[in-house]
Tab-separated table of C-alpha atoms in Angstrom:
chain	number	residue	atom	x	y	z
A	15	UNK	CA	54.318	102.915	-36.853
A	16	UNK	CA	53.880	106.056	-38.066
A	17	UNK	CA	51.640	106.816	-35.636
A	18	UNK	CA	54.193	105.928	-33.222
A	19	UNK	CA	56.377	108.530	-34.618
A	20	UNK	CA	53.745	110.753	-35.050
A	21	UNK	CA	52.661	110.413	-31.452
A	22	UNK	CA	55.527	111.288	-29.688
A	23	UNK	CA	56.195	114.060	-31.509
A	24	UNK	CA	53.236	116.042	-31.172
A	25	UNK	CA	53.371	114.864	-27.699
A	26	UNK	CA	57.332	116.192	-27.359
A	27	UNK	CA	55.659	119.565	-29.116
A	28	UNK	CA	53.484	119.864	-26.155
A	29	UNK	CA	55.702	118.729	-23.722
A	30	UNK	CA	58.209	122.238	-24.662
A	31	UNK	CA	55.173	124.059	-25.240
A	32	UNK	CA	54.534	124.245	-21.482
A	33	UNK	CA	58.600	124.761	-20.561
A	34	UNK	CA	58.586	127.462	-22.786
A	35	UNK	CA	55.503	128.692	-20.580
A	36	UNK	CA	57.787	127.932	-17.604
A	37	UNK	CA	60.717	129.943	-18.688
A	38	UNK	CA	58.221	132.650	-19.680
A	39	UNK	CA	56.590	133.264	-15.454
A	40	UNK	CA	60.555	133.225	-14.770
A	41	UNK	CA	61.214	136.340	-16.887
A	42	UNK	CA	62.070	139.158	-14.300
A	43	UNK	CA	60.186	142.078	-16.143
A	44	UNK	CA	62.536	144.481	-17.451
A	45	UNK	CA	63.109	141.840	-19.496
A	46	UNK	CA	60.402	142.184	-21.646
A	47	UNK	CA	61.656	140.977	-24.872
A	48	UNK	CA	63.506	137.996	-23.201
A	49	UNK	CA	60.015	137.125	-22.352
A	50	UNK	CA	57.803	137.399	-25.157
A	51	UNK	CA	60.187	135.152	-26.941
A	52	UNK	CA	59.581	132.457	-24.401
A	53	UNK	CA	56.191	133.288	-25.120
A	54	UNK	CA	56.206	132.833	-28.931
A	55	UNK	CA	58.333	130.009	-28.431
A	56	UNK	CA	55.587	128.282	-26.732
A	57	UNK	CA	52.640	129.103	-28.232
A	58	UNK	CA	54.412	128.038	-31.388
A	59	UNK	CA	55.587	123.860	-30.003
A	60	UNK	CA	51.457	124.176	-29.032
A	61	UNK	CA	50.412	125.277	-32.201
A	62	UNK	CA	52.784	122.434	-33.935
A	63	UNK	CA	50.982	119.772	-32.043
A	64	UNK	CA	48.117	120.498	-32.138
A	65	UNK	CA	47.924	120.239	-35.810
A	66	UNK	CA	50.786	116.921	-35.049
A	67	UNK	CA	47.040	116.192	-33.316
A	68	UNK	CA	44.883	116.522	-36.688
A	69	UNK	CA	47.337	114.311	-38.934
A	70	UNK	CA	47.154	111.751	-36.237
A	71	UNK	CA	43.656	112.060	-35.705
A	72	UNK	CA	42.885	111.410	-38.953
A	73	UNK	CA	44.635	108.292	-39.012
A	74	UNK	CA	42.722	106.831	-35.593
A	75	UNK	CA	40.208	107.606	-33.505
A	76	UNK	CA	39.737	110.397	-30.569
A	77	UNK	CA	39.346	107.563	-28.422
A	78	UNK	CA	42.730	106.455	-28.720
A	79	UNK	CA	44.040	109.790	-30.246
A	80	UNK	CA	42.769	111.263	-26.454
A	81	UNK	CA	44.548	108.893	-23.659
A	82	UNK	CA	47.492	108.668	-25.410
A	83	UNK	CA	47.537	112.813	-25.519
A	84	UNK	CA	48.718	111.665	-21.893
A	85	UNK	CA	52.530	110.579	-22.772
A	86	UNK	CA	52.980	114.169	-22.203
A	87	UNK	CA	53.305	113.916	-18.602
A	88	UNK	CA	56.243	111.793	-19.078
A	89	UNK	CA	58.074	114.076	-21.639
A	90	UNK	CA	57.074	116.838	-19.149
A	91	UNK	CA	58.200	114.768	-16.102
A	92	UNK	CA	61.757	114.039	-17.901
A	93	UNK	CA	62.169	117.594	-19.078
A	94	UNK	CA	62.470	118.478	-16.326
A	95	UNK	CA	63.994	117.163	-14.130
A	96	UNK	CA	67.003	117.374	-16.716
A	97	UNK	CA	66.068	121.089	-17.801
A	98	UNK	CA	64.739	122.691	-13.901
A	99	UNK	CA	66.067	120.455	-11.619
A	100	UNK	CA	62.388	119.476	-10.379
A	101	UNK	CA	62.764	116.277	-7.912
A	102	UNK	CA	61.320	113.476	-9.349
A	103	UNK	CA	59.429	111.899	-6.822
A	104	UNK	CA	58.014	107.680	-5.649
A	105	UNK	CA	54.523	109.570	-6.841
A	106	UNK	CA	55.838	110.889	-9.953
A	107	UNK	CA	57.674	107.768	-11.194
A	108	UNK	CA	54.255	105.801	-10.057
A	109	UNK	CA	52.141	108.007	-12.235
A	110	UNK	CA	54.199	107.044	-15.178
A	111	UNK	CA	54.262	104.306	-14.822
A	112	UNK	CA	50.398	104.488	-15.053
A	113	UNK	CA	50.399	105.996	-17.831
A	114	UNK	CA	52.122	103.712	-19.464
A	115	UNK	CA	50.164	100.413	-19.248
A	116	UNK	CA	46.855	102.003	-19.804
A	117	UNK	CA	48.801	103.975	-22.758
A	118	UNK	CA	49.853	100.002	-23.736
A	119	UNK	CA	46.782	98.758	-22.775
A	120	UNK	CA	45.056	100.601	-25.260
A	121	UNK	CA	46.989	99.995	-28.517
A	122	UNK	CA	46.941	96.683	-28.454
């Protein structure tokens, strides 16, 4: 159970790291400080996610941990929908179902 919580946290940090990089890419040139805050936040979240990945690798085999990082794409879809207003298409839903199915197969 502890490993599952660690995996969820790690993938959430990775997804939110990418979110803040996306936010940084949309900042106007004159607002450099805001862009740097977004970049720093995204980098920090990615860094924490990487540290959590290392902790997870101490508990589980690499052949399990690395494929399970694909859960990040599920969080990314939800974050992009709720915070960026991006559309969820049938293809994206099929992709998420396939990722979730693959994760279930790996953990059983």
